[in-house]
Short mmCIF file of C-alpha atoms in Angstrom, two decimals:
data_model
loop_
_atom_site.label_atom_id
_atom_site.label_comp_id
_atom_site.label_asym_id
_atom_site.label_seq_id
_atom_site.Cartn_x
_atom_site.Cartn_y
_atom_site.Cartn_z
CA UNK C 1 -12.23 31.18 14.92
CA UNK C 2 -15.00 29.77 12.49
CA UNK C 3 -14.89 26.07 11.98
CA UNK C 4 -14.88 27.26 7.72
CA UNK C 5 -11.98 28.75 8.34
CA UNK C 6 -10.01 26.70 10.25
CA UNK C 7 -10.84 23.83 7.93
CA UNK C 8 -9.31 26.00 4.82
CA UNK C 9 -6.39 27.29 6.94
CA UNK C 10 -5.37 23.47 7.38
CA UNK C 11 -6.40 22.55 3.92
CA UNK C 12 -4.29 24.71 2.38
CA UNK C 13 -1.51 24.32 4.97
CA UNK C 14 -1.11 20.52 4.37
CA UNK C 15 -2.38 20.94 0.52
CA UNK C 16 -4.67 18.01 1.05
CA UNK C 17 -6.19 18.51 -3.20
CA UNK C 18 -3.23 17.36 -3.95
CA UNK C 19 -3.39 13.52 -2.44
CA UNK C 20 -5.08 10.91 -3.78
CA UNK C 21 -5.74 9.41 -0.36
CA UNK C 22 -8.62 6.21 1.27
CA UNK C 23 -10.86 8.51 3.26
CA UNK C 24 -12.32 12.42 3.22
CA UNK C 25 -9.63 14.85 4.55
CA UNK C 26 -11.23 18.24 6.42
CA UNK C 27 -14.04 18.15 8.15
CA UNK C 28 -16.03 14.40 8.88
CA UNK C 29 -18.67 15.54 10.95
CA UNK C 30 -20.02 19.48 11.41
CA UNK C 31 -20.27 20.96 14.77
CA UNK C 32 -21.12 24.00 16.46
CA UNK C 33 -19.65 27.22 14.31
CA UNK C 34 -17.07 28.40 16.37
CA UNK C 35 -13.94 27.10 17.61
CA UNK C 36 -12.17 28.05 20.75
CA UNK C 37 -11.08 24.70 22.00
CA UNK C 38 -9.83 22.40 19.70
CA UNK C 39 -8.45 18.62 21.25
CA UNK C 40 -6.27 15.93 19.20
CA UNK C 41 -5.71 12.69 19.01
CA UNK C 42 -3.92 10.08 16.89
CA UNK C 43 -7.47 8.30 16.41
CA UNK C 44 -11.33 9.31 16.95
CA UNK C 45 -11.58 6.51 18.95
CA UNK C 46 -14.96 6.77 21.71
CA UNK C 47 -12.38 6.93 24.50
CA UNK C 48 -10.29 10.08 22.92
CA UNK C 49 -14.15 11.30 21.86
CA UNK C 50 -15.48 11.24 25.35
CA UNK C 51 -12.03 12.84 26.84
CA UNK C 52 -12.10 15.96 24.76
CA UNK C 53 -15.93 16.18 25.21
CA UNK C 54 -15.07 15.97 28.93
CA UNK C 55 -12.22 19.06 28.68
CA UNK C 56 -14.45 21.38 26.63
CA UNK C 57 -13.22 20.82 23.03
CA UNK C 58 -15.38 22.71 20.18
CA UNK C 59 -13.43 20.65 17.81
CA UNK C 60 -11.55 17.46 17.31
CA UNK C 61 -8.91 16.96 15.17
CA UNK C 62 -7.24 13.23 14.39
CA UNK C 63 -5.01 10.96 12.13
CA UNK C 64 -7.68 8.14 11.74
CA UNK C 65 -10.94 9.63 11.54
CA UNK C 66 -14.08 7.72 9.42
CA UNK C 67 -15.13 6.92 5.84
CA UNK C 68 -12.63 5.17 4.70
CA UNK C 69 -12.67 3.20 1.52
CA UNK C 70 -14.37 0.31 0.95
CA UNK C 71 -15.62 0.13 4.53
CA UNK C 72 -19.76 -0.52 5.33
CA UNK C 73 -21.19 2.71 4.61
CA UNK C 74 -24.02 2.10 6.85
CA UNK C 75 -24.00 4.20 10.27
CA UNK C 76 -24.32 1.50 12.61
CA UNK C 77 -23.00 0.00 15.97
CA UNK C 78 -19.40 1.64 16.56
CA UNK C 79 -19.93 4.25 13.56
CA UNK C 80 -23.24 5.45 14.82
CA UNK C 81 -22.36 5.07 18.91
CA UNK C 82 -19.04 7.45 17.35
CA UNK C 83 -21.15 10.35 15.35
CA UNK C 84 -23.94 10.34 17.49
CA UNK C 85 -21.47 11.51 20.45
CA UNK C 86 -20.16 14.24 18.50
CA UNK C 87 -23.73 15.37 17.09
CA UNK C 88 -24.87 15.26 20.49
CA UNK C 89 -22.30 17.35 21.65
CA UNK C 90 -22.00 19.63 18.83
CA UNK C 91 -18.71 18.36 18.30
CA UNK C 92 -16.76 18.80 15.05
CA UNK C 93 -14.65 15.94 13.91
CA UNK C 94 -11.43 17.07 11.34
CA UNK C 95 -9.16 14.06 9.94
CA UNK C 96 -6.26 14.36 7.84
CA UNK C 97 -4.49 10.96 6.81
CA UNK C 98 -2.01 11.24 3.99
CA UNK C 99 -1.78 15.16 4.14
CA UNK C 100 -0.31 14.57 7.99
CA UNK C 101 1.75 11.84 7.37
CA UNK C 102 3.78 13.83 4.61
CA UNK C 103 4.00 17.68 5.78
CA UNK C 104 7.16 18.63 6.06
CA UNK C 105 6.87 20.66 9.30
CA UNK C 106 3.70 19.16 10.95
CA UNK C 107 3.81 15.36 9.72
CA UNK C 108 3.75 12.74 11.15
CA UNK C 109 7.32 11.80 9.85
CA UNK C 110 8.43 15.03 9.84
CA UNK C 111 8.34 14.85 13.09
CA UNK C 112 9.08 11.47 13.97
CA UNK C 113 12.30 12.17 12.42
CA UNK C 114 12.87 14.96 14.68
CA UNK C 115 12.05 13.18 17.70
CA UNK C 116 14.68 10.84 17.30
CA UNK C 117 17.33 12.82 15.85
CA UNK C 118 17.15 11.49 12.08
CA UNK C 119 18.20 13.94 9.16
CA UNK C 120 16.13 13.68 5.96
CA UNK C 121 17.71 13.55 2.73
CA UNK C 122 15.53 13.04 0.56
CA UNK C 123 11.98 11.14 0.49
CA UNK C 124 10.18 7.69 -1.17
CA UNK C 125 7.51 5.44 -1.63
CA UNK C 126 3.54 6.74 -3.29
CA UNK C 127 3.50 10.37 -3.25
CA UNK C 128 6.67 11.06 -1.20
CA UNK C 129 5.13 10.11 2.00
CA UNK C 130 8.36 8.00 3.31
CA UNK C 131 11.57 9.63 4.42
CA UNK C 132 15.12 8.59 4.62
CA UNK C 133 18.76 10.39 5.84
CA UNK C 134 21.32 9.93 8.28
CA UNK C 135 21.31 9.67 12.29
CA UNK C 136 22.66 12.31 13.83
CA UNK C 137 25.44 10.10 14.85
CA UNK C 138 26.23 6.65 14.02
CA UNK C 139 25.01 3.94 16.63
CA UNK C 140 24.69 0.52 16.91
CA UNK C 141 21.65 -1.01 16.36
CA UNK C 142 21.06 -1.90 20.06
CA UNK C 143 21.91 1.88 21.08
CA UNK C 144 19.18 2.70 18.28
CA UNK C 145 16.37 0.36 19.52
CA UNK C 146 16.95 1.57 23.13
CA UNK C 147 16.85 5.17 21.89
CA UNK C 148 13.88 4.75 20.10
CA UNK C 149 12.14 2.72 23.53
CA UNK C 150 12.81 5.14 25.46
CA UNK C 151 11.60 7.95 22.96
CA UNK C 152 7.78 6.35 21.53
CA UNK C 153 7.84 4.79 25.01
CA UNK C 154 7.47 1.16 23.39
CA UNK C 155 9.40 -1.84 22.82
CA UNK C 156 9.79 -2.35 19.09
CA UNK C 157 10.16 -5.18 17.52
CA UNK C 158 13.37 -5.62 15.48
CA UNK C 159 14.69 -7.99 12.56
CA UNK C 160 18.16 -8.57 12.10
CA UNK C 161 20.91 -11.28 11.84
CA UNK C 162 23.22 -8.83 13.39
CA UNK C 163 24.04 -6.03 15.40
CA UNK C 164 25.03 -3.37 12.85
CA UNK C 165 26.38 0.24 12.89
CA UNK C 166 23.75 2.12 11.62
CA UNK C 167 24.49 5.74 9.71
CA UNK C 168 21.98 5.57 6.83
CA UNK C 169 17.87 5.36 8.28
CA UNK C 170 14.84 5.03 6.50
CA UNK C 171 11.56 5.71 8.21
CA UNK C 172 7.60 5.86 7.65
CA UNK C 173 4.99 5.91 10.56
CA UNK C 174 2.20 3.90 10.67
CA UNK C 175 1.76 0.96 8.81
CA UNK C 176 4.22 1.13 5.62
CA UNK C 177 6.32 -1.94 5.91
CA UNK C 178 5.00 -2.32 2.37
CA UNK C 179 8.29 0.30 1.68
CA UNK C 180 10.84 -1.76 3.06
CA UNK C 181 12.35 -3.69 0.29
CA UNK C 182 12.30 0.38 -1.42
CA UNK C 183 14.08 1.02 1.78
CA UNK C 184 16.60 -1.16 1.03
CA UNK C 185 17.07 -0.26 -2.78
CA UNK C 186 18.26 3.80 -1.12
CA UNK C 187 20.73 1.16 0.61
CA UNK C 188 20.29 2.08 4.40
CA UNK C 189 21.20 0.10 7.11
CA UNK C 190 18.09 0.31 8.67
CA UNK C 191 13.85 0.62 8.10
CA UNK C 192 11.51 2.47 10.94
CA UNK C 193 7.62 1.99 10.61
CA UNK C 194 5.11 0.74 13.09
CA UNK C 195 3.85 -2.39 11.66
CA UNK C 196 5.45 -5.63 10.27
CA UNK C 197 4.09 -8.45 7.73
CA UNK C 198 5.68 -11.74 7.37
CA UNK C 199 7.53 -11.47 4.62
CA UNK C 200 9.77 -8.17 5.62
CA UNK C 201 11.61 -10.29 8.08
CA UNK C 202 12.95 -12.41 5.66
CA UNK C 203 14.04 -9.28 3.66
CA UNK C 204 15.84 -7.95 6.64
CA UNK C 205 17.38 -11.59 7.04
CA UNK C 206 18.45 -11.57 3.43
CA UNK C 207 20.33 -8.14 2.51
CA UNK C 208 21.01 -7.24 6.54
CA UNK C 209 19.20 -4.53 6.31
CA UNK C 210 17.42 -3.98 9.78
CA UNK C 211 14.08 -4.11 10.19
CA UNK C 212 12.14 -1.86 13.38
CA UNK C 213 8.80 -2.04 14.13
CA UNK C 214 7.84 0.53 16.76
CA UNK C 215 3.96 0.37 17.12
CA UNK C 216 1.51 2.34 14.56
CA UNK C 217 -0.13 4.53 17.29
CA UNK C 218 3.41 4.98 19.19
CA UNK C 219 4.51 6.75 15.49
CA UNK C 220 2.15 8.84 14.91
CA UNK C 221 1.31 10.49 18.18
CA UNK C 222 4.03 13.13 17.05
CA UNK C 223 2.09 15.21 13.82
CA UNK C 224 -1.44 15.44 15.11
CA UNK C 225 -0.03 16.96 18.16
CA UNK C 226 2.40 19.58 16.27
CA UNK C 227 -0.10 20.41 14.11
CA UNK C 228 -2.53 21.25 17.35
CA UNK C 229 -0.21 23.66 18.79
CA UNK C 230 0.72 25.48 15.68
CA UNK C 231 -2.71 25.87 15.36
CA UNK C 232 -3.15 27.25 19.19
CA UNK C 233 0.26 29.48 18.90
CA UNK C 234 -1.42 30.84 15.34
CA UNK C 235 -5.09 31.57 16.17
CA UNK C 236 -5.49 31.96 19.68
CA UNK C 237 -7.23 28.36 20.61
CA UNK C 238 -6.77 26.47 23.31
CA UNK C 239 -5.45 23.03 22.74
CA UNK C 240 -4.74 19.34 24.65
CA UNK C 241 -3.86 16.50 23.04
CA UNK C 242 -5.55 13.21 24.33
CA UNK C 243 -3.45 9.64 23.99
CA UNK C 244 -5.23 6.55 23.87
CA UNK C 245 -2.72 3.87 24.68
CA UNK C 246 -2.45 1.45 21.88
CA UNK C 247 0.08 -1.43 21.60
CA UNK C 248 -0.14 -1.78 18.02
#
């Protein structure tokens, strides 16, 4: 299909006008016209650049792409090694950041949720982006933090003076543990994100609520990837998803 087209398809599928987001969402650098291979990854990193180069991809589509706010906007050292690879190449580079992380089929938490069983409810935090609901059936929070190792495939880091029954779950990939202590307020037993500051594990101390950090990159492999296929399944392209370990 033609890269104009795919680029409205996906803008209108994850209604990206509608965030107020830190960095352009759609197309970040132009490639060749037409699409017929079309790679993803949870970061344009120059390792996950060079892979899909390497399989044939027209297109690449990611979480973290480039401009962001208030970064250097001079194209230089890692910015310019980055874009001058996928000018080179006649690469196209699409990034959607908010818009992923809050679609209710293809997001990031979306399907986080669904890969570890959770049931939304309802959602939270700046424009709905955070979820919370139920497990699908009560567990302790060691039978949790096992499931969720051997799910993401990483030890998280968790916070709590005890080893609770948790029913109630709130989660948000990435790095939101600036939602925890709204977390707590929906009064659930127990916060999922990737990232933790200092101060949430003396929340998690103080009102019991648990605290689990399960790696940035580890939650958001799951929307990029979603998004890729419903993309291949809808239009015809060929698509491969490209995972740069990261232990953050």
């Amino acid at each position: 299909m033609r890269l104009n087209d795919l680029r409205d398809y996906i803008g209108s599928e994850l209604a990206v006008s509608r965030f107020r987001d830190y960095c352009p969402n759609g197309v970040q650098v132009e490639g060749r016209a037409e699409v017929r291979r079309i790679a993803t990854g949870v970061t344009a990193s120059q390792a996950v650049l060079e892979a899909a180069t390497a399989w044939g991809a027209d297109a690449i589509l990611v979480h973290h792409g480039y401009f962001w706010r208030n970064e250097d906007a001079a194209i230089a050292g890692i910015k310019k090694r980055r874009i001058a690879h996928l000018l080179q190449h006649d690469i196209s580079l699409l990034a959607y950041h908010l818009p992923l992380d809050a679609h209710p089929e293809f997001g990031n938490n979306a399907q986080l949720g669904k890969v570890l069983g959770f049931v939304e409810q309802g959602r939270f935090g700046d424009q709905d982006i955070a979820m919370h609901g139920v497990l699908a059936r009560p567990q302790t929070l060691q039978q949790l933090t096992q499931h969720i190792q051997h799910t993401l495939l990483r030890v998280p880091q968790v916070i709590a003076h005890a080893n609770p029954n948790i029913t109630r779950i709130a989660w948000c990939s990435g790095g939101a543990q600036g939602y925890f202590e709204q977390a707590v307020a929906l009064g659930v037993d127990a916060f999922l994100t990737g990232e933790i500051s200092e101060q949430n594990v003396h929340v998690a101390q103080e009102t019991g609520v648990a605290f689990i950090a399960a790696g940035h990159h580890a939650t958001e492999r799951y929307g990029v990837q979603a998004l890729g296929e419903h993309l291949a399944s809808q239009f015809g392209l060929e698509h491969q998803f490209f995972d740069q370990d990261n232990p953050v």
